[in-house]
Coordinates of C-alpha atoms and ligand atoms in Angstrom, one line a residue:
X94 CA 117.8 123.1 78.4
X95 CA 114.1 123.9 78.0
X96 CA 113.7 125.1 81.6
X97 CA 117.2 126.9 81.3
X98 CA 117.1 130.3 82.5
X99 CA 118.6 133.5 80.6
X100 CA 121.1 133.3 83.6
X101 CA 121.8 129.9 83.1
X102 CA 122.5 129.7 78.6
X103 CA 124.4 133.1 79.8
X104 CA 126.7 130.8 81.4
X105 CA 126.8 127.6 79.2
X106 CA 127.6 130.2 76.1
X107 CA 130.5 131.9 78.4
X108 CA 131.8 128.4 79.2
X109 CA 131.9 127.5 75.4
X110 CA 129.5 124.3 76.4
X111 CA 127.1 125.6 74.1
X112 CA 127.4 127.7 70.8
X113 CA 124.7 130.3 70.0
X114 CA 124.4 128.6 66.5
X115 CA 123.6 125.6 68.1
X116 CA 121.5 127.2 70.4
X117 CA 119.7 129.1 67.8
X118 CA 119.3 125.7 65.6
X119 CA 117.8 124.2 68.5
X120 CA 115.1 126.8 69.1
X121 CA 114.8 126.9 65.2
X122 CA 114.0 123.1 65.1
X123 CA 111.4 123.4 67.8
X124 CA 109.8 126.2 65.6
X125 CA 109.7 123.9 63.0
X126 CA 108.2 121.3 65.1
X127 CA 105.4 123.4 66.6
X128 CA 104.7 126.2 64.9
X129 CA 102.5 124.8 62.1
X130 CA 99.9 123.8 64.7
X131 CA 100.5 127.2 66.7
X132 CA 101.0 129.7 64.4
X133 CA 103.2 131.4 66.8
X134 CA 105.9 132.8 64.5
X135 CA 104.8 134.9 61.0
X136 CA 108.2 135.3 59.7
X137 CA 111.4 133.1 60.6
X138 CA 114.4 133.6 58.6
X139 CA 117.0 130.4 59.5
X140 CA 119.9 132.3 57.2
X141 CA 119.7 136.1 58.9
X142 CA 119.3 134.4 62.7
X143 CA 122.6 132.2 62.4
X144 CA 124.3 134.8 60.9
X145 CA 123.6 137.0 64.2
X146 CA 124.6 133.7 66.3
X147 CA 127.5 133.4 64.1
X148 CA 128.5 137.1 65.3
X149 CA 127.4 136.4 68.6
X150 CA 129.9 133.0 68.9
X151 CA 132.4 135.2 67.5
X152 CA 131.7 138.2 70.3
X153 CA 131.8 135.6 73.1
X154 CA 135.0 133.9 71.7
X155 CA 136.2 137.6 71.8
X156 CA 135.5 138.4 75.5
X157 CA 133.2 140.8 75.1
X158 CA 130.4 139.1 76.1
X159 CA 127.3 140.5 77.8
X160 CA 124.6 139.0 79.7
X161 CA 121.7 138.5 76.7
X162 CA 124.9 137.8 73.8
X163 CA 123.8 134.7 71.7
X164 CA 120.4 134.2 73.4
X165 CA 117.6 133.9 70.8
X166 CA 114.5 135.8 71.1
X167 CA 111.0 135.3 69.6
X168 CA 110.1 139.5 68.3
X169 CA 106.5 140.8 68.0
X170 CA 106.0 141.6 64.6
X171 CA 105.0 145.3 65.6
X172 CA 108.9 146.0 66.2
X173 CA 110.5 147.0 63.1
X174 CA 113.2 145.1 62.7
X175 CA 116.0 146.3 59.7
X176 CA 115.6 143.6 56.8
X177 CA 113.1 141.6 58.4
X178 CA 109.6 141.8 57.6
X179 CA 107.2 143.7 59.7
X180 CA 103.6 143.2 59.1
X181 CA 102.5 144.5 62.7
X182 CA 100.0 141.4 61.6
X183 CA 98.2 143.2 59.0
X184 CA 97.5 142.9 54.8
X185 CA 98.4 145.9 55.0
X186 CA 102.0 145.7 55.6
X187 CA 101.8 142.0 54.7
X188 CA 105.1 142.8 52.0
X189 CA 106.7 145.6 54.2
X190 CA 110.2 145.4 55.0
X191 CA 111.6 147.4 57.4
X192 CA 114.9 149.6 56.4
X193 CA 115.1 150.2 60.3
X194 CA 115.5 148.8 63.5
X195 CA 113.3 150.0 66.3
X196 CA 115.3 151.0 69.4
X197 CA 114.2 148.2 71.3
X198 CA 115.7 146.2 68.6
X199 CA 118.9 148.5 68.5
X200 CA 119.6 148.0 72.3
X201 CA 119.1 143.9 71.4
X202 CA 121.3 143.5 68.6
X203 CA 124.3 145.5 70.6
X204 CA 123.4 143.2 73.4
X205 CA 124.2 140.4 70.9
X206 CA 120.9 138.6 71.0
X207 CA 119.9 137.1 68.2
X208 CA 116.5 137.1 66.6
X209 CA 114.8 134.0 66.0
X210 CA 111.8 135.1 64.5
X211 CA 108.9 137.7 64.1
X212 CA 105.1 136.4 66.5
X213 CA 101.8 136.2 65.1
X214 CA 99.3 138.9 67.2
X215 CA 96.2 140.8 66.5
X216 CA 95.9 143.2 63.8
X217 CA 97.8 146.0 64.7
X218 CA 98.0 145.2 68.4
X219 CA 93.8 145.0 68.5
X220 CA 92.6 142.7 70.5
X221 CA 92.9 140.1 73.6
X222 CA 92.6 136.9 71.8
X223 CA 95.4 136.9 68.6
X224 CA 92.5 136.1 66.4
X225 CA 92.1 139.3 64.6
X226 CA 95.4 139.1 62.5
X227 CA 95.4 138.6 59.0
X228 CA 97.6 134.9 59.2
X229 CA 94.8 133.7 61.3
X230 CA 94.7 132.9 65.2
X231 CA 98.0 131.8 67.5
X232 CA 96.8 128.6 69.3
X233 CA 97.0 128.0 73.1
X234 CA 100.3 125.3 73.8
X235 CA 98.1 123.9 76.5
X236 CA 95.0 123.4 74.4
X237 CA 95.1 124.4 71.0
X238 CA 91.3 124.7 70.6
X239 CA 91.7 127.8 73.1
X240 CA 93.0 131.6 72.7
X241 CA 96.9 132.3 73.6
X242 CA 95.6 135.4 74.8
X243 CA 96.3 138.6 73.0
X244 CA 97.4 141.1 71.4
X245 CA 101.2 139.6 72.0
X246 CA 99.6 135.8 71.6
X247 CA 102.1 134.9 69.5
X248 CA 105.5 135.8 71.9
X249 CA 103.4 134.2 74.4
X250 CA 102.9 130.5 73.0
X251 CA 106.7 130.9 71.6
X252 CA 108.1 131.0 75.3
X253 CA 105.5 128.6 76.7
X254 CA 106.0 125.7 73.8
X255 CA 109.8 126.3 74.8
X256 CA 110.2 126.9 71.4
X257 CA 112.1 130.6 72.5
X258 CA 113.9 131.0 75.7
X259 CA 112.1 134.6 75.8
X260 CA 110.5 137.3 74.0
X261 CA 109.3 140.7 73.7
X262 CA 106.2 142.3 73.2
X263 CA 103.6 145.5 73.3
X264 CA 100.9 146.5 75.9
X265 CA 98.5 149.0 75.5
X266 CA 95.7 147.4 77.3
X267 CA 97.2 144.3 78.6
X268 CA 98.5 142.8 75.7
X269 CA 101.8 141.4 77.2
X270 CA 100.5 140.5 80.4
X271 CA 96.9 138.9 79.6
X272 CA 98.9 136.5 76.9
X273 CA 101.5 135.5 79.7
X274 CA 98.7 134.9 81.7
X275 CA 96.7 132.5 79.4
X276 CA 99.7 130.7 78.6
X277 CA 101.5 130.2 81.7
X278 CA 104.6 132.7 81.7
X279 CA 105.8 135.4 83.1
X280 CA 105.3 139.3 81.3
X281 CA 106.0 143.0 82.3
X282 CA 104.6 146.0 81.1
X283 CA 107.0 148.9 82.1
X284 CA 106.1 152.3 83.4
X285 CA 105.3 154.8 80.6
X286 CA 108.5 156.2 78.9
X287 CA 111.2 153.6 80.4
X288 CA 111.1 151.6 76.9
X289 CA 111.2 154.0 73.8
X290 CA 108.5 153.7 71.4
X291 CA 110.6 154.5 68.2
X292 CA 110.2 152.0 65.6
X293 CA 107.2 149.9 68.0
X294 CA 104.4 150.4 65.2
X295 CA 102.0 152.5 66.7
X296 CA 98.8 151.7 68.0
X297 CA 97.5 154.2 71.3
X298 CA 100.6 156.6 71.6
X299 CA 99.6 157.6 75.0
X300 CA 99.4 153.9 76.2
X301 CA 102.0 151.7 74.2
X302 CA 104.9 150.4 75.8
X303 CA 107.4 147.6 75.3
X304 CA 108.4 145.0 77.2
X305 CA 110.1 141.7 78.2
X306 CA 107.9 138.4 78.2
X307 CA 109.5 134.9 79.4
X308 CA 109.6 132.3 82.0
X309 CA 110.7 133.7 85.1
X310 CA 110.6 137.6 86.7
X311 CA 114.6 136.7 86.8
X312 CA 114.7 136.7 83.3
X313 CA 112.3 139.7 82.7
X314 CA 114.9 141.5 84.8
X315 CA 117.8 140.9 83.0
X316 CA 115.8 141.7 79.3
X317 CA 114.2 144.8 80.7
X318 CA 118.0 146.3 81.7
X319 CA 118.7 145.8 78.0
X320 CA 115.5 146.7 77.1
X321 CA 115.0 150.2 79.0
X322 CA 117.0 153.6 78.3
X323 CA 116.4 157.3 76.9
X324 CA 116.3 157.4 73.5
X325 CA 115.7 161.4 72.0
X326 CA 113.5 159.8 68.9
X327 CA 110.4 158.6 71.3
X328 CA 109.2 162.6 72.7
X329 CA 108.0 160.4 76.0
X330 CA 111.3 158.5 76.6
X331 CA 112.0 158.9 80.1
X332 CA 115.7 160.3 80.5
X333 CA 116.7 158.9 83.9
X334 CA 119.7 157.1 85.5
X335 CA 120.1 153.5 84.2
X336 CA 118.9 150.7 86.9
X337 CA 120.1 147.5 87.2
X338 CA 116.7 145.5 87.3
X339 CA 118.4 141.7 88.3
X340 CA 119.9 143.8 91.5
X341 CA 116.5 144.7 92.6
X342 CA 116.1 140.8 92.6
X343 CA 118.2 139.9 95.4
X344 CA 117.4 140.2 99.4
X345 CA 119.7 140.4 102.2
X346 CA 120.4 137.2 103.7
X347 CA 119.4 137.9 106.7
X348 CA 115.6 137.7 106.1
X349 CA 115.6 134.3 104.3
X350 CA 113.0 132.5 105.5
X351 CA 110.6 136.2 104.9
X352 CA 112.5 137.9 102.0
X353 CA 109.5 140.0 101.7
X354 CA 108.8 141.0 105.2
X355 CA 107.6 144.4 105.5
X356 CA 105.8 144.4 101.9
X357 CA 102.8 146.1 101.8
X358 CA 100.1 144.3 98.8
X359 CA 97.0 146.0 98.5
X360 CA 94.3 144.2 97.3
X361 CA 91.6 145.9 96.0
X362 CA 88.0 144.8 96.4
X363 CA 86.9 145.5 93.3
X364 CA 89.4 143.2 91.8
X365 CA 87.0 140.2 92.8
X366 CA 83.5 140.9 92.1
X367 CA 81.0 139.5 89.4
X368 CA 82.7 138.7 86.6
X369 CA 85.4 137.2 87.9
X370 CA 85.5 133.0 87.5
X371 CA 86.0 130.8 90.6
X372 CA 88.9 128.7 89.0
X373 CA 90.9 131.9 88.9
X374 CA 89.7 133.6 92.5
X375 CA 91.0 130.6 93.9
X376 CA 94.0 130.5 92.6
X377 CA 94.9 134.1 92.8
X378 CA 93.4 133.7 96.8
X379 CA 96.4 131.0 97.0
X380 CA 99.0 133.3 95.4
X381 CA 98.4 135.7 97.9
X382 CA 98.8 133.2 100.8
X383 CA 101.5 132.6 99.5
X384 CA 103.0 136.2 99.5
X385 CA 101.7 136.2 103.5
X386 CA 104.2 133.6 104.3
X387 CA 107.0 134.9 102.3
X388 CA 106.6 137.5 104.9
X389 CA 103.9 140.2 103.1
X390 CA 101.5 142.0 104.6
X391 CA 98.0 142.0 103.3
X392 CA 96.0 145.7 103.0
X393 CA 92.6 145.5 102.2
X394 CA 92.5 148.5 99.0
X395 CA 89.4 150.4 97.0
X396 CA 89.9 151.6 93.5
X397 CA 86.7 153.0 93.0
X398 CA 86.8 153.9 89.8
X399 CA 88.0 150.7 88.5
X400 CA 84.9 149.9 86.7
X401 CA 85.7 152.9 84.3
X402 CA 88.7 151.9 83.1
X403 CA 87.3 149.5 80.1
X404 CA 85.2 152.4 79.0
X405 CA 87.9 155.1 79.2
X406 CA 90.0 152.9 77.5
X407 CA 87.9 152.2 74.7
X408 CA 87.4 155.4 73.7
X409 CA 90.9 156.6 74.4
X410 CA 92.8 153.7 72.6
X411 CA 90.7 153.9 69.4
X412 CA 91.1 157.9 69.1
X413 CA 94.7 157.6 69.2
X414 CA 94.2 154.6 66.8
X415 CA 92.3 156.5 64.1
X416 CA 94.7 159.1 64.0
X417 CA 97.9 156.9 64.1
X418 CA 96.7 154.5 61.4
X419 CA 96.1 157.2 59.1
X420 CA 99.3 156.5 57.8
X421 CA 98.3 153.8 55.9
X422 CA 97.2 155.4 52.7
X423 CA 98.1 152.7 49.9
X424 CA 101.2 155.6 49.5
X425 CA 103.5 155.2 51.4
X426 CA 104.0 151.9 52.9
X427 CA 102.7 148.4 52.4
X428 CA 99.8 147.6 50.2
X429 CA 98.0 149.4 48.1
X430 CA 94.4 148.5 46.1
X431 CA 95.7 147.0 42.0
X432 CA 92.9 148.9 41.2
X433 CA 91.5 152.7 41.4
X434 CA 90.2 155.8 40.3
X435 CA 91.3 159.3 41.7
X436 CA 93.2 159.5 44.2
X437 CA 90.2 159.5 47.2
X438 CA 89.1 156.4 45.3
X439 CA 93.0 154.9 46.3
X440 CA 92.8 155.8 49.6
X441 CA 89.4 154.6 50.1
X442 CA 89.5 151.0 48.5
X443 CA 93.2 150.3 49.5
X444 CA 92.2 151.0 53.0
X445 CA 88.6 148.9 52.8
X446 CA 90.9 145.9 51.3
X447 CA 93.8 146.3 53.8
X448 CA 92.2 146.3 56.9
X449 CA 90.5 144.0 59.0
X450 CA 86.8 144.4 60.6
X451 CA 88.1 145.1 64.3
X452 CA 90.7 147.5 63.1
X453 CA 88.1 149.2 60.6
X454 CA 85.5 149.2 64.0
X455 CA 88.7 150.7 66.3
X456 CA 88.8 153.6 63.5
X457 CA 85.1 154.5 63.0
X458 CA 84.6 154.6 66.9
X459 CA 87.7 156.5 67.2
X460 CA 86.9 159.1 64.5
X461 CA 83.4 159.5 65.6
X462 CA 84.2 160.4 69.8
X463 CA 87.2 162.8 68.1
X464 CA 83.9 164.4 65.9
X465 CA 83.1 167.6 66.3
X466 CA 79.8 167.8 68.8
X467 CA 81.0 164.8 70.7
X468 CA 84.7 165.0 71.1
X469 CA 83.4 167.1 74.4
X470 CA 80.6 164.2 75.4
X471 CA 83.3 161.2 75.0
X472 CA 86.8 161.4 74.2
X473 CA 86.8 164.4 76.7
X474 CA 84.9 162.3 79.3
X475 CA 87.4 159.5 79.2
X476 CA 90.5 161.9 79.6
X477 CA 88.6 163.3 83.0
X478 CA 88.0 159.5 83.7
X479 CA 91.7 158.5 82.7
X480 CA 92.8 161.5 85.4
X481 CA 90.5 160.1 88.4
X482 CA 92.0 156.5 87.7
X483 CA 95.6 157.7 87.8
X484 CA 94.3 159.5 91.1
X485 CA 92.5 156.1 92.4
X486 CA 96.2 154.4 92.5
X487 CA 98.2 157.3 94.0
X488 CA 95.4 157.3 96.8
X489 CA 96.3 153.4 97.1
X490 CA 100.2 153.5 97.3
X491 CA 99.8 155.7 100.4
X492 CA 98.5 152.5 101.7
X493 CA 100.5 149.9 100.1
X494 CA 103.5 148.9 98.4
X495 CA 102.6 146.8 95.4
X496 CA 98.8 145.8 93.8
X497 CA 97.7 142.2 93.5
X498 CA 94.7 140.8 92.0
X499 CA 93.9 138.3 88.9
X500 CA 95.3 139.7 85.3
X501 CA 92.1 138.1 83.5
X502 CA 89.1 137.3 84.6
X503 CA 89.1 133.7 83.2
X504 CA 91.6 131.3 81.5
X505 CA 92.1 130.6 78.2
X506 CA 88.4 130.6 76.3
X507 CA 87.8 128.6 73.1
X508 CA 88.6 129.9 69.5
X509 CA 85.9 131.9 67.8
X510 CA 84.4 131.8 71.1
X511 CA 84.5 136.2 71.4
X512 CA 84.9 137.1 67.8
X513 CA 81.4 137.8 67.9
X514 CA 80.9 139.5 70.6
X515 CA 83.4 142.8 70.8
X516 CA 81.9 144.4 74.0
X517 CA 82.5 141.0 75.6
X518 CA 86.1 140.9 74.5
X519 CA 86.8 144.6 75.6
X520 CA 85.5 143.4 79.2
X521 CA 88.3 141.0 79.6
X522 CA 90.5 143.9 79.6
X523 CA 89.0 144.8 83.1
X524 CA 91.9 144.7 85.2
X525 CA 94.8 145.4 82.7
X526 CA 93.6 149.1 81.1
X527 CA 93.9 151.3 84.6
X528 CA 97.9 150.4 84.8
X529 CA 97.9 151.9 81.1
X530 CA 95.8 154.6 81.5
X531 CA 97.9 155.8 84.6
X532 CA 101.3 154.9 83.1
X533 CA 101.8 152.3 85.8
X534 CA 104.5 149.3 85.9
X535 CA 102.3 146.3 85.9
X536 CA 103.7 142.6 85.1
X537 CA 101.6 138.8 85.2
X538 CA 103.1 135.7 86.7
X539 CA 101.7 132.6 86.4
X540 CA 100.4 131.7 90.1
X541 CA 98.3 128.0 89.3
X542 CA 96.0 126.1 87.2
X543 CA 91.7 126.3 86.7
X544 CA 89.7 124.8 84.5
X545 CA 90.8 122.5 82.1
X546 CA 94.3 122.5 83.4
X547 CA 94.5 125.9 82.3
X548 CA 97.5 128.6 83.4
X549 CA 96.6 131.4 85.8
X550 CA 98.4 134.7 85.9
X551 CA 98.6 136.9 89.0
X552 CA 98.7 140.6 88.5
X553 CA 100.9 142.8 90.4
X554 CA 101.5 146.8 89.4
X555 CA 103.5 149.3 91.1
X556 CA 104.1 152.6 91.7
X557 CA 105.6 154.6 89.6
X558 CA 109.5 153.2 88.6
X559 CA 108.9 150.2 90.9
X560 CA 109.3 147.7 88.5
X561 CA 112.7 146.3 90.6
X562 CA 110.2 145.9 93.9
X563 CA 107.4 144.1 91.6
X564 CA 110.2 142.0 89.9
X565 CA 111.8 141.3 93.5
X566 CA 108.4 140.1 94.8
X567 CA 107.5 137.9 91.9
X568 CA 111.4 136.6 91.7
X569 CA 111.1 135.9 95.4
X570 CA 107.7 134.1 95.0
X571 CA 109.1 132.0 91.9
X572 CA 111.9 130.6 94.2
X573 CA 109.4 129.3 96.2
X574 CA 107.0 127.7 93.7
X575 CA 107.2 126.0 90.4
X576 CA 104.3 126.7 88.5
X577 CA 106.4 129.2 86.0
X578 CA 108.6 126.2 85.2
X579 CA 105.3 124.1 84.3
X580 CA 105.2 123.0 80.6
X581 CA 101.9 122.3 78.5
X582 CA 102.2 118.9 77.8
X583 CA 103.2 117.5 74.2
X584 CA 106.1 120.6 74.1
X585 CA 108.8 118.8 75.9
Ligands
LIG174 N1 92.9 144.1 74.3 C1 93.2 145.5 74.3 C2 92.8 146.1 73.0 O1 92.3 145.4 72.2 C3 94.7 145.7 74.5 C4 95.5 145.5 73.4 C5 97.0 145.8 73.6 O2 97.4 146.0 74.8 N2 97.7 146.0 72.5 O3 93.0 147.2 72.7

């Protein structure tokens, strides 16, 4: 059961082997069992998640089952979620709950999943570690002295300690796909505007997007056709025909032996230079060996402006972060200080108590490159920047189909390790930013083991709407190795 694919508890719920109140129970009791060492899950409420089982049993007993009906999944607390508490992992909304569903959360309840729980994560989505949240850091399932990775670090270590069949998530910068990476899953960030923002708690408008995060690209498929869809309340929701993502997974059977024949991966030299550790070259040099004898062909690739992307980003993302999280005035949601004087006096102690020190840092640098005299020397700069990255990738896909490369530049580091250190930490987001900052499709598969005995993730990003041909060649890559079905040991 711990193994079991989305495809697979589909069918044992259809075939009334299983219940989804037992399955539920059973992912409850592994929360139980782990989550006080990992500190995965920030809300779980046992009562509200069997009642959604209960309705999903009573769905399938119906007939009217569809695929995700009765599966449990683990919910990043930056998805507001209608009676459930959403903290997006802040004091600041620590006693916040949400009178609405986000519509990621709409599409899942009328899909008849079931949610298990809200993750842990950094402080409003800040961060690539899940240390910066107020409930203190997620831990790694395969070493709990390291990182699960961030900002969705606590959806990550809830599907790789098996104690959720899946999850979802947020990536502005990486954060679903560096996570899955440091903990050994699978995760897929999808183009700009497929998923709808509405009810995800904003962090970089311009760069947010929702997504699947679980053990296998097949299941990714099957959460991301739930998952995607127009909705008229996000003004960047996509309106486009409806794809079915677990079609794109199949190949004819004709080319069995090399389903990916005639796949073109770019990889781009700048994608292993300094900075990047051996443990990880290696395997991310094996991955792609691997792709060669599924049949791919390999295209050597430049993105020269690459090595812009972390400083694009970290202007851009912190802009759009000072503006969004000016919101939280002690007035309308979440906390506010006991104690005051006038009214600036509220805003300014509420906001001094409510926030964290790398959210407080994200909203001085953003309000300073928005100031007037340097809005023109920085924020400015990084649009132009953000524009010849985008450019950089369209240049590339004339020349390839799909972009491989490492999606971090080293496994799992220690706790407390970074905290120190922000610039350091920002540079870990070296090769996850450009896929936001263009509005690419870009997902991490787990592709071998470096030091320590550490998980390795794979990057791949597409082209505009290819997220069925990424999903196809990591589905197609996962039927021929096993390292997504590793488990950390101690979880089983
Ligand atoms: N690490 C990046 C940041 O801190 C990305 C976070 C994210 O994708 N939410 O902004």
């Amino acid at each position: 059961m711990l193994n079991a694919s989305l495809k697979q508890l589909s069918a044992l719920l259809a075939q009334k082997k299983l219940s989804s109140v037992e399955l539920t129970q059973f992912h409850l009791d592994r929360v139980a069992r782990f989550n006080p060492e990992l500190n995965a899950f920030l809300t779980v409420d046992a009562e509200r998640s069997l009642a959604q089982a209960r309705a999903a049993d009573a769905l399938i007993a119906a007939g009217k089952a569809q695929p995700l009906t009765g599966i449990p999944l683990a919910h990043k607390d930056i998805f507001c979620a209608k009676g459930w508490r959403t903290t997006c992992g802040s004091k600041m909304l620590a006693n916040f709950v949400s009178p609405y569903d986000a519509h990621v959360v709409e599409q899942l309840n009328a899909a008849g999943a079931v949610i298990l729980g809200k993750t842990n994560m950094d402080e409003f989505a800040m961060g690539s570690s899940s240390e910066t949240g107020f409930w203190g850091p997620v831990k790694n399932p395969w070493d709990p002295a390291r990182v699960a990775g961030g900002s969705s670090g606590g959806s990550a270590a809830a599907v790789a300690a098996r104690m959720a069949p899946a999850a979802i998530g947020t990536d502005t910068g990486g954060s679903i796909r560096q996570p899955a990476a440091l903990t050994g899953i699978s995760g897929l960030k999808p183009t700009y505007g497929v998923v709808s923002r509405y009810g995800m708690i904003a962090y970089a408008s311009s760069l947010d997007q929702g997504g699947p995060m679980a053990k296998s690209a097949e299941d990714l498929a099957l959460m991301l056709n739930v998952m995607a869809g127009f909705d008229a309340r996000d003004s960047t929701s996509l309106e486009r025909p409806a794809e079915d993502y677990t079609r794109a997974l199949e190949v004819s059977a004709t080319d069995s032996d090399k389903p990916l024949a005639g796949l073109r991966i770019g990889v781009p030299k700048e994608y292993f230079g300094d900075g990047l550790a051996v443990d990880v070259a290696v395997a991310v040099e094996a991955a792609l060996a691997q792709f060669e004898k599924l049949g791919a062909k390999r295209v050597a690739i430049s993105l020269p402006n690459s090595g812009l992307s972390v400083p694009a980003y970290y202007v851009i993302a912190p802009a759009e972060a000072s503006s969004n999280l000016s919101r939280f005035d002690g007035v309308r949601y979440g906390y506010r200080a006991p104690e005051y004087g006038d009214l600036a006096d509220m805003y300014r102690k509420t906001r001094a108590q409510g926030f964290g020190a790398e959210v407080k840092r994200r909203i001085l640098i953003g309000t300073y490159v928005l100031s007037h005299g340097y809005y023109d020397a920085y924020y400015l700069k990084a649009q132009k920047i953000r524009r010849l990255i985008a450019r950089d990738f369209t240049q590339a896909y004339k020349q390839c189909d799909l972009i491989m490369g490492p999606t971090s530049p080293s496994v799992a580091f220690g706790l407390d390790s970074m905290l120190s250190d922000p610039v350091q930490m920002y540079l870990l987001d070296i090769y996850t930013t450009a896929a936001n900052l263009a509005g690419l499709p870009a997902m991490s598969i787990p592709c071998g083991f470096g030091e320590g005995g550490l998980p390795v993730g794979l990057q791949l990003v597409g082209d505009y709407f290819a997220e069925g041909k990424m999903l196809r060649a990591a589905h197609q890559y996962q039927l021929a190795t096993d390292w997504h079905l590793r488990q950390p040991a101690g979880t089983e």
